[in-house]
Amino acid sequence: MDTPVRSISTPARGKDGLFIQPKAVGPKREIVERHNRDRFAGHFKYGDHEVNPNTFDEEGDYNCGRCNQADGNKCLLVKIARIDRAAGSCGDWEILCAGDPEMRLNEKSVDAAVYGIAANGKGFGCHRCPYASRAYEPDSRGRDLYCGKGDFRVPGNACCALNGAPTVPETAADRRYAKRG
């Protein structure tokens, strides 16, 4: 069997390593962005109201306190001593839902889950990400930011595991927990 021929895109990148936002808008560009958005959902846990509504936080914070995996100050999925309900998060964030029962697994490592504690004390989201910039023009669904990591427009309240919002170093996080008792 012959190897399938496929298209591989190579968008331009700036000196900072981020993709350069194209000025093109319209249906053809939105098709490219849809593929890029789907790719990010699969590879980097991108949460968007259209791509995967169960991983989309309408408030745009993605903190443990609003995640279906949180159980008090513990996580049902990530093997971690204690979560920060106000500012902690990971790539497996999902909406709170009574109809979505969970199972205590505690099998995923902190690194594999991309767990971090936002330095701002509130959470993450594209609106706090240094890789996002104002889009030249919103797309047809109103996404008004541009993701320089994924080459697509995003709403401010979306997020992915590559979010670059500053996090608290692990030792500082441990001190925060010690003060809370």
PDB file of C-alpha atoms in Angstrom:
ATOM      1  CA  MET A   1       0.000   0.000   0.000  1.00  0.00           C
ATOM      2  CA  ASP A   2       1.297   3.429  -0.917  1.00  0.00           C
ATOM      3  CA  THR A   3       1.821   6.039   1.774  1.00  0.00           C
ATOM      4  CA  PRO A   4      -1.030   8.540   1.601  1.00  0.00           C
ATOM      5  CA  VAL A   5      -0.128  11.981   0.366  1.00  0.00           C
ATOM      6  CA  ARG A   6      -1.240  14.652   2.774  1.00  0.00           C
ATOM      7  CA  SER A   7      -0.886  18.372   3.108  1.00  0.00           C
ATOM      8  CA  ILE A   8       1.397  19.671   5.843  1.00  0.00           C
ATOM      9  CA  SER A   9       1.052  23.355   6.631  1.00  0.00           C
ATOM     10  CA  THR A  10       3.937  25.451   7.880  1.00  0.00           C
ATOM     11  CA  PRO A  11       2.583  28.842   8.968  1.00  0.00           C
ATOM     12  CA  ALA A  12       5.072  31.663   9.453  1.00  0.00           C
ATOM     13  CA  ARG A  13       6.485  32.152  12.944  1.00  0.00           C
ATOM     14  CA  GLY A  14       7.841  35.280  14.567  1.00  0.00           C
ATOM     15  CA  LYS A  15      11.153  35.631  16.433  1.00  0.00           C
ATOM     16  CA  ASP A  16       9.275  34.710  19.627  1.00  0.00           C
ATOM     17  CA  GLY A  17       8.394  31.289  18.143  1.00  0.00           C
ATOM     18  CA  LEU A  18       4.678  32.071  17.940  1.00  0.00           C
ATOM     19  CA  PHE A  19       2.731  31.869  14.716  1.00  0.00           C
ATOM     20  CA  ILE A  20       2.216  35.186  12.971  1.00  0.00           C
ATOM     21  CA  GLN A  21      -1.461  36.053  12.727  1.00  0.00           C
ATOM     22  CA  PRO A  22      -2.526  36.101   9.072  1.00  0.00           C
ATOM     23  CA  LYS A  23      -4.577  39.038   7.889  1.00  0.00           C
ATOM     24  CA  ALA A  24      -6.798  36.690   5.841  1.00  0.00           C
ATOM     25  CA  VAL A  25     -10.355  36.255   7.099  1.00  0.00           C
ATOM     26  CA  GLY A  26     -13.438  34.569   5.699  1.00  0.00           C
ATOM     27  CA  PRO A  27     -14.674  31.026   5.047  1.00  0.00           C
ATOM     28  CA  LYS A  28     -11.426  29.570   3.671  1.00  0.00           C
ATOM     29  CA  ARG A  29      -9.420  30.838   6.629  1.00  0.00           C
ATOM     30  CA  GLU A  30     -12.060  29.578   9.063  1.00  0.00           C
ATOM     31  CA  ILE A  31     -11.770  26.071   7.580  1.00  0.00           C
ATOM     32  CA  VAL A  32      -8.022  26.127   8.312  1.00  0.00           C
ATOM     33  CA  GLU A  33      -8.672  27.431  11.815  1.00  0.00           C
ATOM     34  CA  ARG A  34     -11.302  24.747  12.482  1.00  0.00           C
ATOM     35  CA  HIS A  35      -8.742  22.048  11.652  1.00  0.00           C
ATOM     36  CA  ASN A  36      -6.156  23.757  13.857  1.00  0.00           C
ATOM     37  CA  ARG A  37      -8.672  24.074  16.708  1.00  0.00           C
ATOM     38  CA  ASP A  38      -9.623  20.384  16.432  1.00  0.00           C
ATOM     39  CA  ARG A  39      -5.938  19.458  16.410  1.00  0.00           C
ATOM     40  CA  PHE A  40      -5.360  21.467  19.581  1.00  0.00           C
ATOM     41  CA  ALA A  41      -8.357  19.855  21.281  1.00  0.00           C
ATOM     42  CA  GLY A  42      -6.871  16.428  20.628  1.00  0.00           C
ATOM     43  CA  HIS A  43      -3.230  17.161  21.400  1.00  0.00           C
ATOM     44  CA  PHE A  44      -3.342  19.968  23.972  1.00  0.00           C
ATOM     45  CA  LYS A  45      -6.728  19.612  25.700  1.00  0.00           C
ATOM     46  CA  TYR A  46      -8.122  22.783  24.138  1.00  0.00           C
ATOM     47  CA  GLY A  47     -11.556  23.607  25.588  1.00  0.00           C
ATOM     48  CA  ASP A  48     -13.943  25.481  23.301  1.00  0.00           C
ATOM     49  CA  HIS A  49     -17.739  25.750  23.454  1.00  0.00           C
ATOM     50  CA  GLU A  50     -18.030  24.177  19.977  1.00  0.00           C
ATOM     51  CA  VAL A  51     -15.173  21.664  19.957  1.00  0.00           C
ATOM     52  CA  ASN A  52     -15.850  20.026  23.333  1.00  0.00           C
ATOM     53  CA  PRO A  53     -18.423  21.775  25.523  1.00  0.00           C
ATOM     54  CA  ASN A  54     -17.592  19.501  28.492  1.00  0.00           C
ATOM     55  CA  THR A  55     -14.108  21.018  28.709  1.00  0.00           C
ATOM     56  CA  PHE A  56     -15.220  24.632  28.307  1.00  0.00           C
ATOM     57  CA  ASP A  57     -15.479  26.911  31.352  1.00  0.00           C
ATOM     58  CA  GLU A  58     -17.885  29.739  30.554  1.00  0.00           C
ATOM     59  CA  GLU A  59     -16.223  31.816  33.278  1.00  0.00           C
ATOM     60  CA  GLY A  60     -12.812  31.195  31.688  1.00  0.00           C
ATOM     61  CA  ASP A  61     -10.948  30.353  34.910  1.00  0.00           C
ATOM     62  CA  TYR A  62     -10.570  26.551  34.654  1.00  0.00           C
ATOM     63  CA  ASN A  63      -9.846  26.269  38.371  1.00  0.00           C
ATOM     64  CA  CYS A  64     -10.103  23.060  40.375  1.00  0.00           C
ATOM     65  CA  GLY A  65     -13.011  24.378  42.433  1.00  0.00           C
ATOM     66  CA  ARG A  66     -15.229  24.297  39.314  1.00  0.00           C
ATOM     67  CA  CYS A  67     -13.942  20.944  37.951  1.00  0.00           C
ATOM     68  CA  ASN A  68     -15.900  17.698  37.940  1.00  0.00           C
ATOM     69  CA  GLN A  69     -12.763  15.824  39.080  1.00  0.00           C
ATOM     70  CA  ALA A  70     -12.490  17.804  42.350  1.00  0.00           C
ATOM     71  CA  ASP A  71     -13.567  16.099  45.562  1.00  0.00           C
ATOM     72  CA  GLY A  72     -13.024  18.508  48.432  1.00  0.00           C
ATOM     73  CA  ASN A  73      -9.313  19.330  48.322  1.00  0.00           C
ATOM     74  CA  LYS A  74      -8.475  16.111  46.448  1.00  0.00           C
ATOM     75  CA  CYS A  75      -8.554  15.203  42.768  1.00  0.00           C
ATOM     76  CA  LEU A  76     -10.198  12.009  41.571  1.00  0.00           C
ATOM     77  CA  LEU A  77      -7.836  11.704  38.591  1.00  0.00           C
ATOM     78  CA  VAL A  78      -4.488  13.315  39.399  1.00  0.00           C
ATOM     79  CA  LYS A  79      -2.182  11.762  41.981  1.00  0.00           C
ATOM     80  CA  ILE A  80      -1.621  14.893  44.081  1.00  0.00           C
ATOM     81  CA  ALA A  81      -1.661  15.453  47.838  1.00  0.00           C
ATOM     82  CA  ARG A  82      -3.910  18.493  47.642  1.00  0.00           C
ATOM     83  CA  ILE A  83      -5.426  20.683  44.937  1.00  0.00           C
ATOM     84  CA  ASP A  84      -5.733  24.439  45.013  1.00  0.00           C
ATOM     85  CA  ARG A  85      -9.468  24.928  44.409  1.00  0.00           C
ATOM     86  CA  ALA A  86      -9.128  28.663  43.712  1.00  0.00           C
ATOM     87  CA  ALA A  87      -6.150  28.740  41.328  1.00  0.00           C
ATOM     88  CA  GLY A  88      -5.090  25.170  40.535  1.00  0.00           C
ATOM     89  CA  SER A  89      -5.921  23.493  37.245  1.00  0.00           C
ATOM     90  CA  CYS A  90      -4.799  20.895  34.732  1.00  0.00           C
ATOM     91  CA  GLY A  91      -5.412  19.809  31.162  1.00  0.00           C
ATOM     92  CA  ASP A  92      -8.183  17.447  32.254  1.00  0.00           C
ATOM     93  CA  TRP A  93     -10.517  20.174  33.543  1.00  0.00           C
ATOM     94  CA  GLU A  94     -14.198  19.466  32.893  1.00  0.00           C
ATOM     95  CA  ILE A  95     -17.520  21.070  33.777  1.00  0.00           C
ATOM     96  CA  LEU A  96     -19.311  20.180  36.992  1.00  0.00           C
ATOM     97  CA  CYS A  97     -22.177  17.912  36.072  1.00  0.00           C
ATOM     98  CA  ALA A  98     -24.405  15.802  38.321  1.00  0.00           C
ATOM     99  CA  GLY A  99     -25.105  13.514  35.360  1.00  0.00           C
ATOM    100  CA  ASP A 100     -21.415  12.776  34.783  1.00  0.00           C
ATOM    101  CA  PRO A 101     -20.338  10.360  37.522  1.00  0.00           C
ATOM    102  CA  GLU A 102     -16.625  10.066  38.206  1.00  0.00           C
ATOM    103  CA  MET A 103     -14.370   7.334  39.533  1.00  0.00           C
ATOM    104  CA  ARG A 104     -11.544   7.687  42.032  1.00  0.00           C
ATOM    105  CA  LEU A 105      -8.505   6.825  39.918  1.00  0.00           C
ATOM    106  CA  ASN A 106      -5.596   8.927  41.230  1.00  0.00           C
ATOM    107  CA  GLU A 107      -3.421   7.466  38.474  1.00  0.00           C
ATOM    108  CA  LYS A 108      -2.349  10.505  36.460  1.00  0.00           C
ATOM    109  CA  SER A 109       0.864  12.264  37.456  1.00  0.00           C
ATOM    110  CA  VAL A 110       0.990  16.003  38.037  1.00  0.00           C
ATOM    111  CA  ASP A 111       3.324  16.350  35.028  1.00  0.00           C
ATOM    112  CA  ALA A 112       1.135  14.261  32.698  1.00  0.00           C
ATOM    113  CA  ALA A 113      -1.929  16.272  33.749  1.00  0.00           C
ATOM    114  CA  VAL A 114      -0.028  19.564  33.328  1.00  0.00           C
ATOM    115  CA  TYR A 115      -1.216  20.637  36.785  1.00  0.00           C
ATOM    116  CA  GLY A 116      -0.277  24.134  37.919  1.00  0.00           C
ATOM    117  CA  ILE A 117      -1.399  26.873  40.250  1.00  0.00           C
ATOM    118  CA  ALA A 118      -2.041  30.249  38.642  1.00  0.00           C
ATOM    119  CA  ALA A 119       0.070  33.003  40.175  1.00  0.00           C
ATOM    120  CA  ASN A 120      -2.904  35.374  39.903  1.00  0.00           C
ATOM    121  CA  GLY A 121      -4.828  33.270  42.445  1.00  0.00           C
ATOM    122  CA  LYS A 122      -7.840  33.004  40.080  1.00  0.00           C
ATOM    123  CA  GLY A 123      -7.095  30.566  37.282  1.00  0.00           C
ATOM    124  CA  PHE A 124      -6.141  30.367  33.644  1.00  0.00           C
ATOM    125  CA  GLY A 125      -7.922  30.932  30.290  1.00  0.00           C
ATOM    126  CA  CYS A 126      -6.962  32.482  26.944  1.00  0.00           C
ATOM    127  CA  HIS A 127      -7.740  35.954  28.312  1.00  0.00           C
ATOM    128  CA  ARG A 128      -4.754  35.531  30.658  1.00  0.00           C
ATOM    129  CA  CYS A 129      -2.430  33.744  28.245  1.00  0.00           C
ATOM    130  CA  PRO A 130       0.633  35.558  26.863  1.00  0.00           C
ATOM    131  CA  TYR A 131       0.320  33.543  23.625  1.00  0.00           C
ATOM    132  CA  ALA A 132      -3.027  35.187  22.823  1.00  0.00           C
ATOM    133  CA  SER A 133      -3.358  38.549  21.110  1.00  0.00           C
ATOM    134  CA  ARG A 134      -6.275  40.588  19.802  1.00  0.00           C
ATOM    135  CA  ALA A 135      -7.507  39.147  16.492  1.00  0.00           C
ATOM    136  CA  TYR A 136      -7.463  41.492  13.513  1.00  0.00           C
ATOM    137  CA  GLU A 137     -11.124  40.623  13.136  1.00  0.00           C
ATOM    138  CA  PRO A 138     -13.361  38.177  15.065  1.00  0.00           C
ATOM    139  CA  ASP A 139     -14.339  35.028  13.213  1.00  0.00           C
ATOM    140  CA  SER A 140     -17.953  34.222  12.328  1.00  0.00           C
ATOM    141  CA  ARG A 141     -18.508  32.779  15.843  1.00  0.00           C
ATOM    142  CA  GLY A 142     -17.174  35.879  17.615  1.00  0.00           C
ATOM    143  CA  ARG A 143     -13.770  34.545  18.649  1.00  0.00           C
ATOM    144  CA  ASP A 144     -11.827  37.763  19.114  1.00  0.00           C
ATOM    145  CA  LEU A 145      -8.367  36.601  20.229  1.00  0.00           C
ATOM    146  CA  TYR A 146      -5.667  34.900  18.163  1.00  0.00           C
ATOM    147  CA  CYS A 147      -3.703  31.931  19.548  1.00  0.00           C
ATOM    148  CA  GLY A 148      -0.045  32.224  18.550  1.00  0.00           C
ATOM    149  CA  LYS A 149       0.617  28.623  19.599  1.00  0.00           C
ATOM    150  CA  GLY A 150      -2.144  27.073  17.495  1.00  0.00           C
ATOM    151  CA  ASP A 151      -2.792  29.528  14.628  1.00  0.00           C
ATOM    152  CA  PHE A 152      -6.511  30.051  15.190  1.00  0.00           C
ATOM    153  CA  ARG A 153      -8.898  32.530  16.783  1.00  0.00           C
ATOM    154  CA  VAL A 154     -10.235  31.808  20.256  1.00  0.00           C
ATOM    155  CA  PRO A 155     -12.756  33.264  22.694  1.00  0.00           C
ATOM    156  CA  GLY A 156     -11.180  34.735  25.809  1.00  0.00           C
ATOM    157  CA  ASN A 157     -12.777  32.127  28.042  1.00  0.00           C
ATOM    158  CA  ALA A 158     -11.274  29.110  26.214  1.00  0.00           C
ATOM    159  CA  CYS A 159      -8.061  27.427  27.409  1.00  0.00           C
ATOM    160  CA  CYS A 160      -5.572  24.650  26.652  1.00  0.00           C
ATOM    161  CA  ALA A 161      -2.801  22.764  28.432  1.00  0.00           C
ATOM    162  CA  LEU A 162      -0.181  25.037  26.849  1.00  0.00           C
ATOM    163  CA  ASN A 163      -1.639  28.120  28.566  1.00  0.00           C
ATOM    164  CA  GLY A 164       1.270  30.378  29.416  1.00  0.00           C
ATOM    165  CA  ALA A 165      -0.249  32.225  32.367  1.00  0.00           C
ATOM    166  CA  PRO A 166       2.372  32.484  35.130  1.00  0.00           C
ATOM    167  CA  THR A 167       2.202  29.736  37.744  1.00  0.00           C
ATOM    168  CA  VAL A 168       3.342  29.543  41.341  1.00  0.00           C
ATOM    169  CA  PRO A 169       6.570  27.540  41.742  1.00  0.00           C
ATOM    170  CA  GLU A 170       5.974  24.223  43.472  1.00  0.00           C
ATOM    171  CA  THR A 171       7.823  25.267  46.642  1.00  0.00           C
ATOM    172  CA  ALA A 172       5.731  28.438  46.914  1.00  0.00           C
ATOM    173  CA  ALA A 173       2.590  26.355  46.430  1.00  0.00           C
ATOM    174  CA  ASP A 174       3.679  24.052  49.248  1.00  0.00           C
ATOM    175  CA  ARG A 175       4.143  27.089  51.519  1.00  0.00           C
ATOM    176  CA  ARG A 176       0.630  28.314  50.605  1.00  0.00           C
ATOM    177  CA  TYR A 177      -0.817  24.951  51.654  1.00  0.00           C
ATOM    178  CA  ALA A 178       1.155  24.966  54.902  1.00  0.00           C
ATOM    179  CA  LYS A 179      -0.256  28.392  55.815  1.00  0.00           C
ATOM    180  CA  ARG A 180      -3.810  27.194  55.148  1.00  0.00           C
ATOM    181  CA  GLY A 181      -3.316  24.146  57.346  1.00  0.00           C
TER     182      GLY A 181
END
